[in-house]
Amino acid sequence: VRIEESKDEGRELKGIFVQRNDDKGGSFAVTAEKGKFYAAPDPDEIIFQLTNGTLVSREAKVAVPRVLRFNIWNFPIRLPPTSAFRARGGRNLEFTLPELAQIGRDRTQPEPLRDTSRAAFHFRITEVVSMFLLPMLALALGVPPKRSSSALGVFLSIVIIVTYFKVNQYGEGIGGLGRVDPFIALWVPFAIFAGLVFWMYYTIAFVPGGQPIGALERVFAKISKVVVRLLPFRRERRNGDDDAPEAQPA
């Protein structure tokens, strides 16, 4: 099937070409000006209604093809059987939150399935709730100290977010294996992350002159100065200044 133009979200089709081969060696081809899809009484079939077209039919034992011009022609199309599609489920990634909660509480389910379902449930909840903390984290780490243009806070925020996500993944893994209760494995890291974010936000917002990463900023500034001094072009410039002749008094 080839369609040159589609309008009205696929309800109106123009410039249609259809070709089909049968098992007996025959074939037919159809060109039509317009076409639409309609539901058929058979749920495994749809009707492709073509308007103002030409049908050319060839049979294996007939040398001359048959040509038919039509105003309206209904072309039935068989749909693939539903058995060809895998049913949703079987993996925790495909279950919704209510389904995960139901499986996790169901005592009749196998213990490994319950553990993995509970771990996936708590992982999703903590990931969603942690998003509400990101604005406070961005504010706490995005404001540099006075007279500083350092981007250490931005770099540190990326490290914190990635580290927390990896810790959450690890918690989901050990919780799904049954080594640690999924609630503890995922909500304890979240509590630590939330406490750290609230402390940094409180420091920057309510403590006069507070800077949650002030100590790190000072250490980073000292390290930067040492690195700059060790750079080759800095040493060459300093040696050039030492070799310059001193100015003679007038």
Tab-separated table of C-alpha atoms in Angstrom:
chain	number	residue	atom	x	y	z
A	1	VAL	CA	0.000	0.000	0.000
A	2	ARG	CA	1.301	3.450	-0.940
A	3	ILE	CA	-0.428	6.713	-0.027
A	4	GLU	CA	0.737	10.032	-1.430
A	5	GLU	CA	-1.219	12.389	0.833
A	6	SER	CA	-2.932	12.121	4.206
A	7	LYS	CA	-5.251	14.717	5.761
A	8	ASP	CA	-7.458	15.057	8.819
A	9	GLU	CA	-5.199	12.844	10.988
A	10	GLY	CA	-5.295	10.004	8.463
A	11	ARG	CA	-9.050	10.030	7.900
A	12	GLU	CA	-8.771	11.353	4.345
A	13	LEU	CA	-6.263	9.651	2.041
A	14	LYS	CA	-5.351	10.640	-1.513
A	15	GLY	CA	-3.220	9.180	-4.288
A	16	ILE	CA	-3.538	5.511	-3.311
A	17	PHE	CA	-1.778	2.531	-4.860
A	18	VAL	CA	-2.409	-1.039	-3.670
A	19	GLN	CA	-0.856	-4.271	-4.932
A	20	ARG	CA	-1.338	-7.829	-3.720
A	21	ASN	CA	-0.093	-11.235	-4.903
A	22	ASP	CA	-2.039	-14.421	-4.256
A	23	ASP	CA	-0.855	-17.988	-3.690
A	24	LYS	CA	-1.890	-19.091	-7.198
A	25	GLY	CA	0.556	-16.846	-9.016
A	26	GLY	CA	-1.922	-14.090	-9.740
A	27	SER	CA	-1.930	-10.495	-8.624
A	28	PHE	CA	-3.934	-7.316	-8.753
A	29	ALA	CA	-3.066	-3.646	-8.549
A	30	VAL	CA	-5.361	-0.767	-7.705
A	31	THR	CA	-4.961	2.970	-8.096
A	32	ALA	CA	-7.539	5.279	-6.552
A	33	GLU	CA	-8.073	8.979	-6.087
A	34	LYS	CA	-9.257	8.760	-2.469
A	35	GLY	CA	-9.706	6.229	0.294
A	36	LYS	CA	-10.856	5.730	3.867
A	37	PHE	CA	-10.651	2.987	6.471
A	38	TYR	CA	-13.823	1.556	8.005
A	39	ALA	CA	-14.488	-1.029	10.671
A	40	ALA	CA	-15.735	-4.419	9.505
A	41	PRO	CA	-18.130	-6.828	11.242
A	42	ASP	CA	-15.187	-9.183	11.633
A	43	PRO	CA	-12.913	-7.809	14.412
A	44	ASP	CA	-9.899	-9.309	12.625
A	45	GLU	CA	-10.567	-7.327	9.470
A	46	ILE	CA	-10.858	-3.705	8.318
A	47	ILE	CA	-12.338	-2.264	5.133
A	48	PHE	CA	-10.277	0.040	2.937
A	49	GLN	CA	-12.874	1.874	0.832
A	50	LEU	CA	-11.394	3.280	-2.387
A	51	THR	CA	-13.029	5.952	-4.545
A	52	ASN	CA	-12.606	6.738	-8.268
A	53	GLY	CA	-9.971	4.236	-9.275
A	54	THR	CA	-8.835	1.470	-11.586
A	55	LEU	CA	-8.211	-2.194	-10.793
A	56	VAL	CA	-5.935	-4.388	-12.910
A	57	SER	CA	-6.183	-8.122	-12.158
A	58	ARG	CA	-3.821	-10.794	-13.491
A	59	GLU	CA	-4.278	-14.542	-13.262
A	60	ALA	CA	-1.571	-17.145	-13.727
A	61	LYS	CA	-3.354	-18.988	-16.566
A	62	VAL	CA	-4.824	-15.920	-18.289
A	63	ALA	CA	-2.582	-13.910	-20.591
A	64	VAL	CA	-4.755	-10.810	-20.812
A	65	PRO	CA	-5.303	-8.884	-17.560
A	66	ARG	CA	-8.734	-7.662	-16.570
A	67	VAL	CA	-9.248	-3.943	-16.104
A	68	LEU	CA	-12.050	-2.526	-13.992
A	69	ARG	CA	-12.901	1.097	-13.388
A	70	PHE	CA	-14.944	1.821	-10.289
A	71	ASN	CA	-16.449	4.660	-8.309
A	72	ILE	CA	-16.389	2.845	-4.953
A	73	TRP	CA	-14.620	-0.398	-4.130
A	74	ASN	CA	-14.277	-1.994	-0.702
A	75	PHE	CA	-10.942	-3.698	-0.178
A	76	PRO	CA	-10.874	-6.009	2.895
A	77	ILE	CA	-7.587	-6.164	4.809
A	78	ARG	CA	-6.887	-8.902	7.333
A	79	LEU	CA	-5.354	-7.750	10.598
A	80	PRO	CA	-2.513	-9.688	12.230
A	81	PRO	CA	-3.754	-12.116	14.880
A	82	THR	CA	-3.610	-10.879	18.457
A	83	SER	CA	-1.595	-13.945	19.396
A	84	ALA	CA	1.322	-12.469	17.441
A	85	PHE	CA	1.644	-9.685	20.037
A	86	ARG	CA	3.058	-10.329	23.468
A	87	ALA	CA	0.757	-9.445	26.323
A	88	ARG	CA	1.803	-6.561	28.547
A	89	GLY	CA	3.436	-7.572	31.799
A	90	GLY	CA	5.934	-10.182	32.803
A	91	ARG	CA	8.488	-7.496	33.652
A	92	ASN	CA	8.350	-4.889	36.387
A	93	LEU	CA	9.103	-2.136	33.881
A	94	GLU	CA	5.745	-2.794	32.202
A	95	PHE	CA	3.601	-2.792	35.348
A	96	THR	CA	1.857	0.314	36.624
A	97	LEU	CA	2.295	1.523	40.204
A	98	PRO	CA	-1.030	0.033	41.415
A	99	GLU	CA	-0.102	-3.289	39.820
A	100	LEU	CA	3.319	-3.286	41.477
A	101	ALA	CA	1.750	-2.485	44.844
A	102	GLN	CA	-0.819	-5.265	44.416
A	103	ILE	CA	1.806	-7.857	43.489
A	104	GLY	CA	4.041	-6.777	46.361
A	105	ARG	CA	1.211	-7.302	48.888
A	106	ASP	CA	-0.027	-10.574	47.406
A	107	ARG	CA	1.144	-13.402	49.688
A	108	THR	CA	0.279	-15.993	47.045
A	109	GLN	CA	2.914	-14.658	44.646
A	110	PRO	CA	6.459	-16.087	44.689
A	111	GLU	CA	8.830	-14.319	47.043
A	112	PRO	CA	11.288	-13.205	44.295
A	113	LEU	CA	8.437	-11.624	42.314
A	114	ARG	CA	7.156	-9.819	45.397
A	115	ASP	CA	10.625	-8.486	46.242
A	116	THR	CA	11.305	-7.211	42.731
A	117	SER	CA	7.839	-5.638	42.524
A	118	ARG	CA	8.258	-3.850	45.850
A	119	ALA	CA	11.736	-2.687	44.873
A	120	ALA	CA	10.468	-1.314	41.551
A	121	PHE	CA	7.532	0.385	43.308
A	122	HIS	CA	9.701	2.180	45.882
A	123	PHE	CA	12.312	3.046	43.231
A	124	ARG	CA	9.727	4.845	41.106
A	125	ILE	CA	8.217	6.678	44.075
A	126	THR	CA	11.571	7.913	45.390
A	127	GLU	CA	12.649	9.016	41.913
A	128	VAL	CA	9.473	11.070	41.469
A	129	VAL	CA	9.597	12.625	44.939
A	130	SER	CA	13.284	13.511	44.567
A	131	MET	CA	12.436	15.686	41.562
A	132	PHE	CA	10.669	18.135	43.888
A	133	LEU	CA	13.983	18.641	45.719
A	134	LEU	CA	15.939	19.592	42.601
A	135	PRO	CA	14.904	23.304	42.588
A	136	MET	CA	16.186	23.721	46.155
A	137	LEU	CA	19.400	21.890	45.268
A	138	ALA	CA	19.881	24.112	42.217
A	139	LEU	CA	19.412	27.256	44.304
A	140	ALA	CA	21.733	26.076	47.066
A	141	LEU	CA	24.576	25.146	44.715
A	142	GLY	CA	23.962	27.652	41.940
A	143	VAL	CA	24.712	30.759	44.036
A	144	PRO	CA	28.504	31.250	44.181
A	145	PRO	CA	30.233	32.995	47.094
A	146	LYS	CA	30.864	36.721	46.976
A	147	ARG	CA	33.631	37.843	44.629
A	148	SER	CA	33.771	34.384	43.082
A	149	SER	CA	33.027	33.205	39.558
A	150	SER	CA	33.608	29.527	40.295
A	151	ALA	CA	31.269	26.937	38.764
A	152	LEU	CA	32.052	24.350	41.425
A	153	GLY	CA	28.429	24.326	42.603
A	154	VAL	CA	27.127	23.378	39.160
A	155	PHE	CA	29.671	20.563	38.850
A	156	LEU	CA	28.924	19.358	42.381
A	157	SER	CA	25.166	19.324	41.737
A	158	ILE	CA	25.670	17.018	38.739
A	159	VAL	CA	27.843	14.702	40.829
A	160	ILE	CA	25.259	14.606	43.641
A	161	ILE	CA	22.328	13.850	41.317
A	162	VAL	CA	24.167	11.128	39.379
A	163	THR	CA	25.479	9.558	42.588
A	164	TYR	CA	22.033	9.509	44.166
A	165	PHE	CA	20.538	7.900	41.053
A	166	LYS	CA	23.218	5.196	41.041
A	167	VAL	CA	22.676	4.549	44.752
A	168	ASN	CA	18.956	4.199	44.055
A	169	GLN	CA	19.642	1.695	41.289
A	170	TYR	CA	21.865	-0.299	43.628
A	171	GLY	CA	19.161	-0.178	46.315
A	172	GLU	CA	16.594	-1.461	43.840
A	173	GLY	CA	18.933	-4.296	42.893
A	174	ILE	CA	19.688	-5.523	46.415
A	175	GLY	CA	16.058	-4.990	47.396
A	176	GLY	CA	14.899	-7.104	44.472
A	177	LEU	CA	17.315	-9.855	45.492
A	178	GLY	CA	15.806	-9.930	48.972
A	179	ARG	CA	19.052	-9.080	50.757
A	180	VAL	CA	17.630	-5.862	52.212
A	181	ASP	CA	14.044	-4.756	52.641
A	182	PRO	CA	13.211	-2.604	49.566
A	183	PHE	CA	11.687	0.107	51.762
A	184	ILE	CA	14.927	0.490	53.724
A	185	ALA	CA	17.177	0.101	50.674
A	186	LEU	CA	15.499	2.994	48.855
A	187	TRP	CA	14.015	5.334	51.436
A	188	VAL	CA	17.114	5.579	53.657
A	189	PRO	CA	19.235	7.006	50.780
A	190	PHE	CA	16.344	9.317	49.939
A	191	ALA	CA	16.181	10.566	53.532
A	192	ILE	CA	19.930	11.293	53.465
A	193	PHE	CA	19.625	13.060	50.107
A	194	ALA	CA	16.625	15.094	51.280
A	195	GLY	CA	18.352	16.042	54.535
A	196	LEU	CA	21.434	17.222	52.645
A	197	VAL	CA	19.325	19.298	50.242
A	198	PHE	CA	17.255	20.883	53.041
A	199	TRP	CA	20.411	21.741	55.003
A	200	MET	CA	22.086	23.388	52.005
A	201	TYR	CA	18.907	25.294	51.124
A	202	TYR	CA	18.459	26.493	54.704
A	203	THR	CA	22.090	27.627	54.837
A	204	ILE	CA	21.900	29.655	51.634
A	205	ALA	CA	18.415	31.075	52.272
A	206	PHE	CA	18.252	31.813	55.999
A	207	VAL	CA	21.810	31.963	57.381
A	208	PRO	CA	23.383	35.433	56.925
A	209	GLY	CA	26.384	35.032	54.657
A	210	GLY	CA	25.841	31.285	54.624
A	211	GLN	CA	27.488	29.255	51.938
A	212	PRO	CA	26.879	25.472	52.084
A	213	ILE	CA	29.973	24.658	50.038
A	214	GLY	CA	32.135	27.547	51.213
A	215	ALA	CA	34.878	25.245	52.504
A	216	LEU	CA	34.944	23.362	49.209
A	217	GLU	CA	35.100	26.658	47.329
A	218	ARG	CA	38.168	27.729	49.334
A	219	VAL	CA	39.899	24.386	48.781
A	220	PHE	CA	39.038	24.499	45.089
A	221	ALA	CA	40.440	28.051	44.819
A	222	LYS	CA	43.740	27.002	46.437
A	223	ILE	CA	44.057	23.963	44.175
A	224	SER	CA	43.320	26.114	41.128
A	225	LYS	CA	46.096	28.543	42.058
A	226	VAL	CA	48.592	25.700	42.459
A	227	VAL	CA	47.601	24.186	39.114
A	228	VAL	CA	47.874	27.542	37.356
A	229	ARG	CA	51.356	28.082	38.764
A	230	LEU	CA	52.469	24.688	37.452
A	231	LEU	CA	51.282	25.362	33.910
A	232	PRO	CA	54.175	25.706	31.393
A	233	PHE	CA	53.115	29.023	29.903
A	234	ARG	CA	52.799	30.563	33.356
A	235	ARG	CA	56.347	29.511	34.237
A	236	GLU	CA	57.693	30.861	30.946
A	237	ARG	CA	55.986	34.197	31.520
A	238	ARG	CA	57.395	34.421	35.044
A	239	ASN	CA	60.912	33.612	33.808
A	240	GLY	CA	60.553	36.275	31.146
A	241	ASP	CA	59.623	38.840	33.767
A	242	ASP	CA	62.711	37.896	35.819
A	243	ASP	CA	65.038	38.314	32.803
A	244	ALA	CA	63.702	41.762	31.918
A	245	PRO	CA	66.265	44.603	32.576
A	246	GLU	CA	65.622	46.806	35.525
A	247	ALA	CA	64.715	50.415	34.891
A	248	GLN	CA	67.626	52.856	35.476
A	249	PRO	CA	66.934	55.902	37.616
A	250	ALA	CA	66.854	59.191	35.720
